Amino acid sequence: MGGFINRPIQPLQQSKVDQALVKMIATDFQPFTIVEDRGFRAYTAALDPSYVLPSRGTISKRMLPNLFEKVRAELQEQIRTAPAVCLTTDCWTSNTTTSYMSVTCHYITDFKLRSNLLDCFVVAESHTSQNLAQELSRVAKEWGIQDKIAACVTDNASNIVKAVNDILKWNHVRCFAHLLNLTVRSSVHQTEIQALILKVKSIAEYVRRSTVASAKLREMQLQMGQVQLRMKQDVATRWNSTYFMMQRAIEIKEPLVSTMALLNPLLPALTPEEWDITKEVCDILKPFEEVTVEMSSERFVTGSKAILMARGLQRIVAHRQRNPSTHEPVKGMVNFLAADLEKRFGQIERVRVLAEATLLDPRFKKHAFVIERNAEETVSRVVGAATHAATPTLPSTEEEEEEEGGTTVNPPSEPVPQFWADFEERVTTLRPGVQNPSTGAMLEIKGFLAEPLIPRKADPLEWWRVRALVYQNICTVMKTRLCIVATSVPSERVFSKTGQIITDRRNRLSPSKVRELVFLNANL
């Protein structure tokens, strides 16, 4: 038997492996210098001795840009077919003090919600409303979506709000998670609650910093038959990290109290009353954390949940007001939450794009609205939009002339005023000829609203896929509303990845390389 013959790798196979290598570098945040690492070269040679690793210069200057352009062109073609898009955007400064701006896009194709990163680029100019608007407009034009933007979701910063609302004239939606963050952070910054949080924080810092304390805590947990859990540390800018820290302290209260008693550090201990307050605060904050997580998803429809989530939190807080705590700091926190929720979310049913998304979600429809008038006005707007979708485009002068059959093109119909709606609906079937688009839209919305609600965890887009032919015009409107996401978290997530790319080992990456790597990481 002859030995194994090492055949040279074929050009096509070489190209295929090269592309897989570039994808790995982008997907796993690997540095270009990985191709010079001895271990990686030995591993590659063991897989296929005939494969020739490209140089890092070849990867950076030719292979990565080529893959970037290829993936970008494919996505542009896909997004151009979307009937409408929702954008999110945010800004971030790297550890090299370079300012970046990200723009993500969310849209419905084949009755599936898609999410893609359009761009992540350096903003060299100051973050004025005018400059931010110019950058957003540039991205929209490059991707051919400037005429199909259903909404743009951002945080509450005045410069970006002005850029989207006043300069670009796009539908602006304030990030739901950001608004909740402002509400909760303000509520826990009340004097008594903040003093309690600082006590828990000092204990967490001590236990995490001291090897003796950490070891003693583990020993106490073992003796008490508990799972070994570490204390968590909070981050000033993230209220939920404070919640997690306090919740963990509650979970390991007994071994933690024993540890602190044995070591006797010069730290103020929590009194029994303070432990009770800590538990109540965690119970109050738990639904806020759950809502934040649910509303930050990119894989599922979220914009249609905004009204329901806001009203749900208001009801939970109102229930606590009706059944007040025996502790004054907790009562003060609850009252603050109630007032701030009303200030930030009291008019959420008046946010048109969110209200229309809610109405068109077969899980909620009109049942998510607290104020009936808001629901009825939303129905009227959806009927108007469906009428517009069903109205033929005005023909040119030549097309207006009679065709061979002697028929003429009917002019588009105006939306039917509400006081005529009932009559038009009752007599439409008695009239010959083409059905009035307004009447058709009203019949569709009536049939849609009459259908039973689907389960809360069901996929609303799958429901629409099955009924698309039944409610054709309403379905057209739906595609411009259920693509709207509730938060700008997708753009924030881009920066967490960007921070992993710009590391000590890769701190000399040019902004163009960061842009290509982040784009590929998000979209491959």
Coordinates of C-alpha atoms in Angstrom, one line a residue:
M1 CA 0.0 0.0 0.0
G2 CA 1.4 3.4 -0.9
G3 CA 1.6 6.2 1.6
F4 CA -0.8 9.2 1.7
I5 CA -0.1 11.6 -1.2
N6 CA -0.4 15.3 -0.2
R7 CA -2.0 16.9 -3.3
P8 CA -1.8 20.7 -3.7
I9 CA -4.9 22.6 -2.7
Q10 CA -7.0 23.7 -5.7
P11 CA -7.5 27.5 -6.4
L12 CA -11.3 27.2 -5.8
Q13 CA -10.7 25.3 -2.5
Q14 CA -8.1 27.9 -1.5
S15 CA -10.5 30.7 -2.1
K16 CA -13.2 28.9 -0.1
V17 CA -10.9 28.4 2.9
D18 CA -9.6 32.0 2.7
Q19 CA -13.2 33.3 2.9
A20 CA -13.9 31.0 5.9
L21 CA -10.8 32.4 7.6
V22 CA -11.9 36.0 7.1
K23 CA -15.4 35.1 8.4
M24 CA -13.8 33.5 11.5
I25 CA -11.7 36.6 12.2
A26 CA -14.8 38.9 12.0
T27 CA -17.2 36.5 13.8
D28 CA -14.8 35.6 16.7
F29 CA -13.1 39.0 17.1
Q30 CA -9.7 37.5 16.2
P31 CA -6.8 39.8 15.3
F32 CA -5.3 39.7 11.8
T33 CA -2.0 38.6 13.5
I34 CA -3.6 35.2 14.2
V35 CA -2.2 34.0 10.9
E36 CA 1.3 34.7 12.3
D37 CA 0.8 32.8 15.6
R38 CA 2.9 29.7 15.8
G39 CA 0.1 27.6 17.3
F40 CA -2.5 28.6 14.7
R41 CA 0.0 28.0 11.8
A42 CA 0.8 24.5 13.2
Y43 CA -2.9 23.8 13.7
T44 CA -3.7 24.8 10.1
A45 CA -0.8 22.8 8.7
A46 CA -2.1 19.7 10.6
L47 CA -5.6 20.2 9.0
D48 CA -4.2 20.6 5.5
P49 CA -0.4 21.0 4.9
S50 CA -1.1 22.2 1.3
Y51 CA -3.1 25.2 2.4
V52 CA -1.2 28.5 2.2
L53 CA -2.2 30.9 4.9
P54 CA -2.6 34.5 3.6
S55 CA -0.6 37.2 5.2
R56 CA -2.3 39.6 7.6
G57 CA -1.7 42.4 5.1
T58 CA -3.6 40.4 2.4
I59 CA -6.5 39.8 4.8
S60 CA -6.7 43.4 6.0
K61 CA -6.2 45.1 2.6
R62 CA -7.9 42.8 0.2
M63 CA -9.9 39.9 1.6
L64 CA -11.8 41.7 4.4
P65 CA -12.9 44.6 2.1
N66 CA -13.9 42.2 -0.6
L67 CA -16.1 40.2 1.8
F68 CA -17.5 43.5 3.3
E69 CA -18.6 44.7 -0.2
K70 CA -20.1 41.3 -1.1
V71 CA -22.2 41.0 2.0
R72 CA -23.2 44.7 1.9
A73 CA -24.4 44.4 -1.7
E74 CA -26.4 41.3 -0.9
L75 CA -28.1 43.0 2.1
Q76 CA -28.8 46.1 0.0
E77 CA -30.7 44.0 -2.5
Q78 CA -32.6 42.3 0.3
I79 CA -33.6 45.5 2.1
R80 CA -34.7 47.2 -1.1
T81 CA -37.5 44.7 -1.3
A82 CA -38.8 45.6 2.2
P83 CA -42.0 47.7 2.1
A84 CA -40.9 49.7 5.2
V85 CA -38.0 49.8 7.7
C86 CA -37.5 50.9 11.3
L87 CA -34.1 52.4 12.2
T88 CA -32.3 52.6 15.5
T89 CA -29.2 54.6 16.2
D90 CA -26.8 55.4 19.0
C91 CA -23.4 56.9 19.6
W92 CA -20.4 55.6 21.6
T93 CA -16.8 56.6 22.4
S94 CA -14.1 53.9 22.3
N95 CA -11.2 53.5 24.7
T96 CA -9.1 55.3 22.0
T97 CA -11.5 58.3 22.4
T98 CA -12.9 57.8 18.9
S99 CA -16.6 58.5 18.5
Y100 CA -18.7 56.0 16.6
M101 CA -22.3 56.1 15.4
S102 CA -24.3 52.9 14.6
V103 CA -27.5 52.5 12.6
T104 CA -29.5 49.3 12.6
C105 CA -32.4 48.4 10.3
H106 CA -35.5 46.3 11.1
Y107 CA -38.0 45.1 8.5
I108 CA -40.4 42.4 7.5
T109 CA -39.8 40.0 4.5
D110 CA -41.6 36.8 4.0
F111 CA -43.5 37.5 7.2
K112 CA -40.3 37.3 9.3
L113 CA -38.8 40.1 11.2
R114 CA -35.2 40.8 10.0
S115 CA -32.6 42.9 11.7
N116 CA -29.3 44.1 10.2
L117 CA -26.6 46.6 11.0
L118 CA -26.4 49.2 8.2
D119 CA -23.3 51.0 9.3
C120 CA -21.0 51.7 12.3
F121 CA -18.8 54.6 11.5
V122 CA -16.6 57.4 13.0
V123 CA -18.3 60.7 13.7
A124 CA -15.4 63.2 13.4
E125 CA -17.6 66.3 13.8
S126 CA -19.3 67.5 17.0
H127 CA -22.6 65.7 17.7
T128 CA -24.9 68.6 16.8
S129 CA -28.4 67.8 15.5
Q130 CA -27.4 69.0 12.1
N131 CA -24.4 66.7 11.8
L132 CA -26.3 63.7 13.2
A133 CA -29.1 64.3 10.7
Q134 CA -26.6 64.5 7.8
E135 CA -25.1 61.2 8.8
L136 CA -28.5 59.5 9.1
S137 CA -29.6 60.9 5.8
R138 CA -26.4 59.7 4.1
V139 CA -26.9 56.2 5.4
A140 CA -30.6 56.1 4.3
K141 CA -29.6 57.3 0.8
E142 CA -26.8 54.8 0.5
W143 CA -29.2 52.0 1.3
G144 CA -32.1 53.3 -0.8
I145 CA -34.5 53.5 2.1
Q146 CA -35.0 57.2 2.5
D147 CA -38.7 56.9 1.4
K148 CA -39.6 53.9 3.5
I149 CA -38.6 54.8 7.0
A150 CA -41.6 54.0 9.3
A151 CA -39.8 55.2 12.4
C152 CA -36.4 55.8 14.0
V153 CA -35.8 54.8 17.6
T154 CA -33.3 56.7 19.7
D155 CA -32.5 57.6 23.3
N156 CA -33.8 60.7 24.9
A157 CA -30.8 63.0 24.0
S158 CA -32.0 66.4 22.7
N159 CA -29.6 66.5 19.8
I160 CA -30.7 63.2 18.2
V161 CA -34.4 63.8 19.0
K162 CA -34.1 67.2 17.2
A163 CA -32.2 65.6 14.3
V164 CA -34.9 62.9 13.7
N165 CA -38.0 64.9 14.5
D166 CA -37.3 68.4 13.3
I167 CA -34.6 68.1 10.6
L168 CA -35.3 64.8 9.0
K169 CA -39.1 64.8 9.7
W170 CA -39.1 61.1 10.4
N171 CA -41.4 59.4 12.9
H172 CA -39.4 59.5 16.1
V173 CA -39.9 56.8 18.9
R174 CA -38.2 57.3 22.2
C175 CA -36.4 54.1 23.4
F176 CA -38.7 52.3 25.8
A177 CA -35.7 50.8 27.8
H178 CA -34.0 54.2 28.1
L179 CA -37.2 55.8 29.5
L180 CA -37.6 53.0 32.0
N181 CA -33.9 53.4 32.9
L182 CA -34.5 57.1 33.7
T183 CA -37.6 56.3 35.8
V184 CA -36.0 53.6 37.9
R185 CA -32.6 55.3 38.4
S186 CA -34.4 58.4 39.7
S187 CA -36.6 56.3 42.0
V188 CA -33.7 54.6 43.7
H189 CA -31.7 57.8 44.0
Q190 CA -34.0 59.0 46.8
T191 CA -32.0 59.6 50.0
E192 CA -33.1 56.7 52.2
I193 CA -33.0 54.1 49.3
Q194 CA -29.7 55.4 48.1
A195 CA -28.2 55.1 51.6
L196 CA -29.3 51.5 51.7
I197 CA -27.9 50.7 48.3
L198 CA -24.5 52.2 49.3
K199 CA -24.4 49.9 52.4
V200 CA -25.0 46.8 50.2
K201 CA -22.5 48.1 47.7
S202 CA -19.8 48.5 50.3
I203 CA -20.4 44.9 51.5
A204 CA -20.2 43.7 47.9
E205 CA -17.0 45.5 47.2
Y206 CA -15.4 44.2 50.4
V207 CA -16.4 40.6 49.7
R208 CA -15.3 40.7 46.1
R209 CA -12.0 42.4 46.9
S210 CA -11.0 40.3 49.9
T211 CA -9.8 36.8 49.2
V212 CA -10.4 35.9 52.9
A213 CA -14.0 37.2 52.8
S214 CA -14.7 35.4 49.5
A215 CA -13.3 32.1 50.9
K216 CA -15.2 32.5 54.2
L217 CA -18.5 33.2 52.3
R218 CA -18.0 30.0 50.2
E219 CA -17.3 28.1 53.4
M220 CA -20.5 29.4 55.1
Q221 CA -22.6 28.5 52.0
L222 CA -21.2 25.0 52.1
Q223 CA -22.0 24.6 55.8
M224 CA -25.5 25.8 55.2
G225 CA -26.1 23.6 52.2
Q226 CA -26.5 26.4 49.8
V227 CA -25.2 26.8 46.2
Q228 CA -22.0 28.8 46.1
L229 CA -22.8 32.2 44.7
R230 CA -20.6 35.3 44.4
M231 CA -21.7 38.8 45.3
K232 CA -22.5 41.0 42.3
Q233 CA -21.2 44.5 41.8
D234 CA -23.4 47.3 40.4
V235 CA -22.5 49.7 37.6
A236 CA -23.5 53.4 38.0
T237 CA -25.0 53.7 34.6
R238 CA -27.1 50.5 34.7
W239 CA -30.0 50.4 37.2
N240 CA -30.5 46.7 36.6
S241 CA -27.0 46.0 37.9
T242 CA -28.0 47.6 41.2
Y243 CA -31.1 45.4 41.2
F244 CA -29.0 42.3 40.5
M245 CA -26.5 43.2 43.3
M246 CA -29.4 43.7 45.8
Q247 CA -31.1 40.5 44.7
R248 CA -27.9 38.5 45.1
A249 CA -27.5 39.9 48.6
I250 CA -31.0 38.7 49.5
E251 CA -30.3 35.2 47.9
I252 CA -27.2 34.7 50.1
K253 CA -28.4 36.7 53.1
E254 CA -27.7 34.1 55.8
P255 CA -24.2 33.0 54.8
L256 CA -23.4 36.7 54.0
V257 CA -24.5 37.9 57.5
S258 CA -22.5 35.1 59.1
T259 CA -19.4 35.9 57.1
M260 CA -19.6 39.6 58.0
A261 CA -20.1 38.8 61.7
L262 CA -17.1 36.4 61.8
L263 CA -14.7 38.8 60.0
N264 CA -16.1 41.9 61.6
P265 CA -14.9 44.4 59.0
L266 CA -15.3 48.1 59.7
L267 CA -18.5 48.2 57.6
P268 CA -22.0 49.2 58.6
A269 CA -24.2 46.1 58.8
L270 CA -27.8 46.0 57.5
T271 CA -30.4 46.1 60.2
P272 CA -33.3 43.6 60.1
E273 CA -35.6 46.5 58.9
E274 CA -33.1 47.3 56.1
W275 CA -33.0 43.7 54.9
D276 CA -36.8 43.9 54.7
I277 CA -36.6 47.1 52.7
T278 CA -34.0 45.6 50.4
K279 CA -36.3 42.7 49.7
E280 CA -39.3 45.0 49.0
V281 CA -37.2 47.1 46.7
C282 CA -36.1 44.0 44.7
D283 CA -39.7 42.9 44.5
I284 CA -40.7 46.3 43.1
L285 CA -37.9 46.4 40.6
K286 CA -38.3 42.8 39.3
P287 CA -41.1 43.6 36.8
F288 CA -39.2 46.5 35.5
E289 CA -36.2 44.3 34.7
E290 CA -38.5 41.6 33.1
V291 CA -40.1 44.3 30.9
T292 CA -36.7 45.7 29.9
V293 CA -35.5 42.2 28.8
E294 CA -38.7 41.4 26.8
M295 CA -38.7 44.8 25.1
S296 CA -35.0 44.7 24.1
S297 CA -35.4 41.6 21.8
E298 CA -34.5 41.9 18.1
R299 CA -35.9 38.5 17.1
F300 CA -39.5 39.2 18.0
V301 CA -42.1 42.0 17.4
T302 CA -41.7 44.5 20.2
G303 CA -43.1 47.9 19.2
S304 CA -46.7 46.6 19.5
K305 CA -46.1 45.7 23.1
A306 CA -45.1 49.2 24.3
I307 CA -48.5 50.4 25.3
L308 CA -49.3 47.1 27.0
M309 CA -46.0 47.0 28.9
A310 CA -46.3 50.6 30.1
R311 CA -49.9 50.2 31.2
G312 CA -48.9 46.9 33.0
L313 CA -46.2 48.6 35.0
Q314 CA -48.5 51.4 35.9
R315 CA -51.1 48.9 37.2
I316 CA -48.4 47.0 39.2
V317 CA -47.3 50.2 40.9
A318 CA -50.8 51.4 41.4
H319 CA -51.6 48.1 43.2
R320 CA -48.6 48.8 45.6
Q321 CA -50.0 52.3 46.2
R322 CA -53.4 50.8 47.2
N323 CA -51.6 48.3 49.5
P324 CA -48.7 50.4 50.8
S325 CA -45.6 49.2 52.5
T326 CA -45.1 49.7 56.3
H327 CA -41.7 51.2 55.4
E328 CA -41.7 54.9 54.5
P329 CA -38.7 54.8 52.1
V330 CA -40.6 52.1 50.1
K331 CA -43.8 54.1 50.0
G332 CA -41.8 57.1 48.8
M333 CA -40.2 55.1 46.1
V334 CA -43.5 53.6 44.9
N335 CA -45.1 57.1 44.8
F336 CA -42.2 58.4 42.8
L337 CA -42.4 55.5 40.3
A338 CA -46.2 56.1 39.8
A339 CA -45.7 59.8 39.1
D340 CA -42.7 59.3 36.8
L341 CA -44.4 56.5 34.8
E342 CA -47.4 58.8 34.3
K343 CA -45.1 61.6 33.1
R344 CA -43.1 59.5 30.7
F345 CA -45.8 57.0 29.5
G346 CA -49.1 58.6 30.3
Q347 CA -49.6 59.6 26.7
I348 CA -48.1 56.5 25.1
E349 CA -51.5 55.6 23.4
R350 CA -51.1 58.9 21.5
V351 CA -47.8 57.8 19.9
R352 CA -49.3 57.0 16.5
V353 CA -46.9 54.5 15.1
L354 CA -46.9 52.5 18.4
A355 CA -50.7 52.6 18.7
E356 CA -51.1 51.4 15.1
A357 CA -48.6 48.6 15.7
T358 CA -50.6 47.6 18.7
L359 CA -53.9 47.6 16.9
L360 CA -52.5 45.5 14.1
D361 CA -51.0 42.9 16.4
P362 CA -53.5 40.0 16.5
R363 CA -52.5 39.3 20.1
F364 CA -53.7 42.7 21.3
K365 CA -55.8 44.7 18.9
K366 CA -58.0 47.3 20.7
H367 CA -57.7 45.4 24.0
A368 CA -54.3 46.9 24.9
F369 CA -55.8 50.4 25.0
V370 CA -57.1 51.9 28.2
I371 CA -58.8 54.9 26.6
E372 CA -61.4 53.9 24.1
R373 CA -61.2 57.1 22.1
N374 CA -57.5 56.4 21.4
A375 CA -58.4 53.0 20.1
E376 CA -61.1 54.3 17.8
E377 CA -58.8 57.1 16.4
T378 CA -56.2 54.4 15.7
V379 CA -58.7 52.3 13.8
S380 CA -59.6 55.4 11.7
R381 CA -56.0 56.0 10.9
V382 CA -55.4 52.4 9.9
V383 CA -58.5 52.4 7.7
G384 CA -57.2 55.6 6.0
A385 CA -53.7 54.0 5.4
A386 CA -55.4 50.8 4.1
T387 CA -57.6 52.9 1.8
H388 CA -54.5 54.7 0.5
A389 CA -52.8 51.3 -0.1
A390 CA -55.9 50.1 -2.1
T391 CA -56.2 53.2 -4.2
P392 CA -54.7 52.9 -7.7
T393 CA -52.0 55.4 -8.5
L394 CA -53.1 58.3 -10.7
P395 CA -52.4 57.4 -14.3
S396 CA -50.6 59.7 -16.8
T397 CA -52.6 61.9 -19.2
E398 CA -52.3 59.4 -22.0
E399 CA -53.5 56.6 -19.8
E400 CA -56.5 58.6 -18.8
E401 CA -57.9 58.2 -22.3
E402 CA -60.4 55.5 -22.9
E403 CA -59.0 52.1 -23.8
E404 CA -60.3 49.8 -26.4
G405 CA -63.1 48.4 -24.2
G406 CA -64.4 51.9 -23.6
T407 CA -63.7 51.8 -19.9
T408 CA -61.9 54.6 -18.0
V409 CA -59.7 54.4 -15.0
N410 CA -61.6 55.3 -11.9
P411 CA -60.1 58.2 -9.9
P412 CA -58.9 57.4 -6.4
S413 CA -61.5 57.7 -3.7
E414 CA -61.2 60.0 -0.7
P415 CA -61.3 58.4 2.8
V416 CA -65.0 58.1 4.0
P417 CA -65.8 60.5 6.9
Q418 CA -66.7 58.6 10.1
F419 CA -70.3 59.8 10.1
W420 CA -70.8 58.1 6.6
A421 CA -68.9 54.9 7.5
D422 CA -71.9 52.9 8.8
F423 CA -74.1 53.7 5.8
E424 CA -71.3 53.0 3.3
E425 CA -70.6 49.6 4.9
R426 CA -74.3 48.6 4.8
V427 CA -75.0 49.6 1.1
T428 CA -71.7 48.7 -0.5
T429 CA -72.9 45.3 -1.6
L430 CA -75.9 46.8 -3.3
R431 CA -73.9 48.9 -5.7
P432 CA -72.6 47.6 -9.0
G433 CA -69.0 48.1 -10.1
V434 CA -65.7 48.3 -8.3
Q435 CA -65.9 48.4 -4.5
N436 CA -64.9 51.7 -2.9
P437 CA -61.4 51.4 -1.5
S438 CA -62.5 53.1 1.7
T439 CA -65.4 50.7 2.2
G440 CA -63.2 47.8 1.5
A441 CA -60.7 48.9 4.1
M442 CA -63.5 49.3 6.7
L443 CA -64.8 45.8 5.9
E444 CA -61.3 44.4 6.3
I445 CA -60.7 46.1 9.7
K446 CA -64.1 45.0 10.9
G447 CA -63.3 41.4 10.0
F448 CA -59.8 41.6 11.5
L449 CA -61.1 43.0 14.8
A450 CA -63.8 40.4 15.0
E451 CA -61.3 37.5 14.8
P452 CA -60.4 36.0 18.2
L453 CA -57.1 37.1 19.8
I454 CA -54.2 34.7 19.4
P455 CA -52.1 33.5 22.4
R456 CA -49.7 36.1 23.8
K457 CA -46.6 33.9 22.9
A458 CA -47.8 33.2 19.4
D459 CA -46.1 34.7 16.4
P460 CA -48.2 37.6 15.0
L461 CA -46.4 37.6 11.7
E462 CA -47.2 33.9 11.2
W463 CA -50.9 34.7 11.8
W464 CA -50.6 37.5 9.1
R465 CA -48.9 35.1 6.7
V466 CA -52.0 32.8 6.8
R467 CA -54.5 35.7 6.5
A468 CA -52.6 38.0 4.1
L469 CA -55.1 37.3 1.2
V470 CA -58.1 37.9 3.4
Y471 CA -57.0 41.3 4.7
Q472 CA -54.7 42.4 1.8
N473 CA -54.8 46.1 2.4
I474 CA -54.6 46.0 6.2
C475 CA -51.7 43.6 5.8
T476 CA -49.9 46.2 3.7
V477 CA -50.2 48.6 6.5
M478 CA -49.2 46.0 9.1
K479 CA -45.8 45.6 7.3
T480 CA -45.0 49.2 8.0
R481 CA -45.9 49.0 11.7
L482 CA -44.9 45.6 13.1
C483 CA -41.4 46.2 11.9
I484 CA -41.0 48.9 14.6
V485 CA -38.8 47.9 17.5
A486 CA -39.4 49.4 21.0
T487 CA -35.8 50.2 21.9
S488 CA -32.5 51.4 20.5
V489 CA -30.8 48.4 22.3
P490 CA -29.8 46.9 18.9
S491 CA -27.6 49.8 18.3
E492 CA -26.2 49.7 21.8
R493 CA -25.4 46.0 21.3
V494 CA -23.2 46.9 18.3
F495 CA -21.0 48.9 20.6
S496 CA -20.5 46.1 23.1
K497 CA -19.1 44.1 20.1
T498 CA -17.1 47.1 18.9
G499 CA -15.5 47.3 22.4
Q500 CA -14.5 43.6 22.0
I501 CA -12.9 44.4 18.6
I502 CA -11.0 47.4 19.8
T503 CA -8.8 45.7 22.5
D504 CA -5.3 46.2 23.7
R505 CA -4.2 43.7 21.1
R506 CA -6.0 45.6 18.3
N507 CA -5.9 49.2 19.4
R508 CA -4.3 50.4 16.2
L509 CA -7.1 49.3 14.0
S510 CA -8.1 52.1 11.6
P511 CA -11.8 53.3 11.7
S512 CA -12.4 51.8 8.2
K513 CA -11.3 48.3 9.5
V514 CA -13.4 48.6 12.6
R515 CA -16.4 49.5 10.4
E516 CA -15.8 46.5 8.2
L517 CA -15.3 44.1 11.1
V518 CA -18.3 45.3 13.0
F519 CA -20.5 45.2 10.0
L520 CA -19.5 41.6 9.1
N521 CA -19.7 40.4 12.7
A522 CA -23.3 41.7 12.9
N523 CA -24.5 40.5 9.5
L524 CA -22.7 37.2 8.7

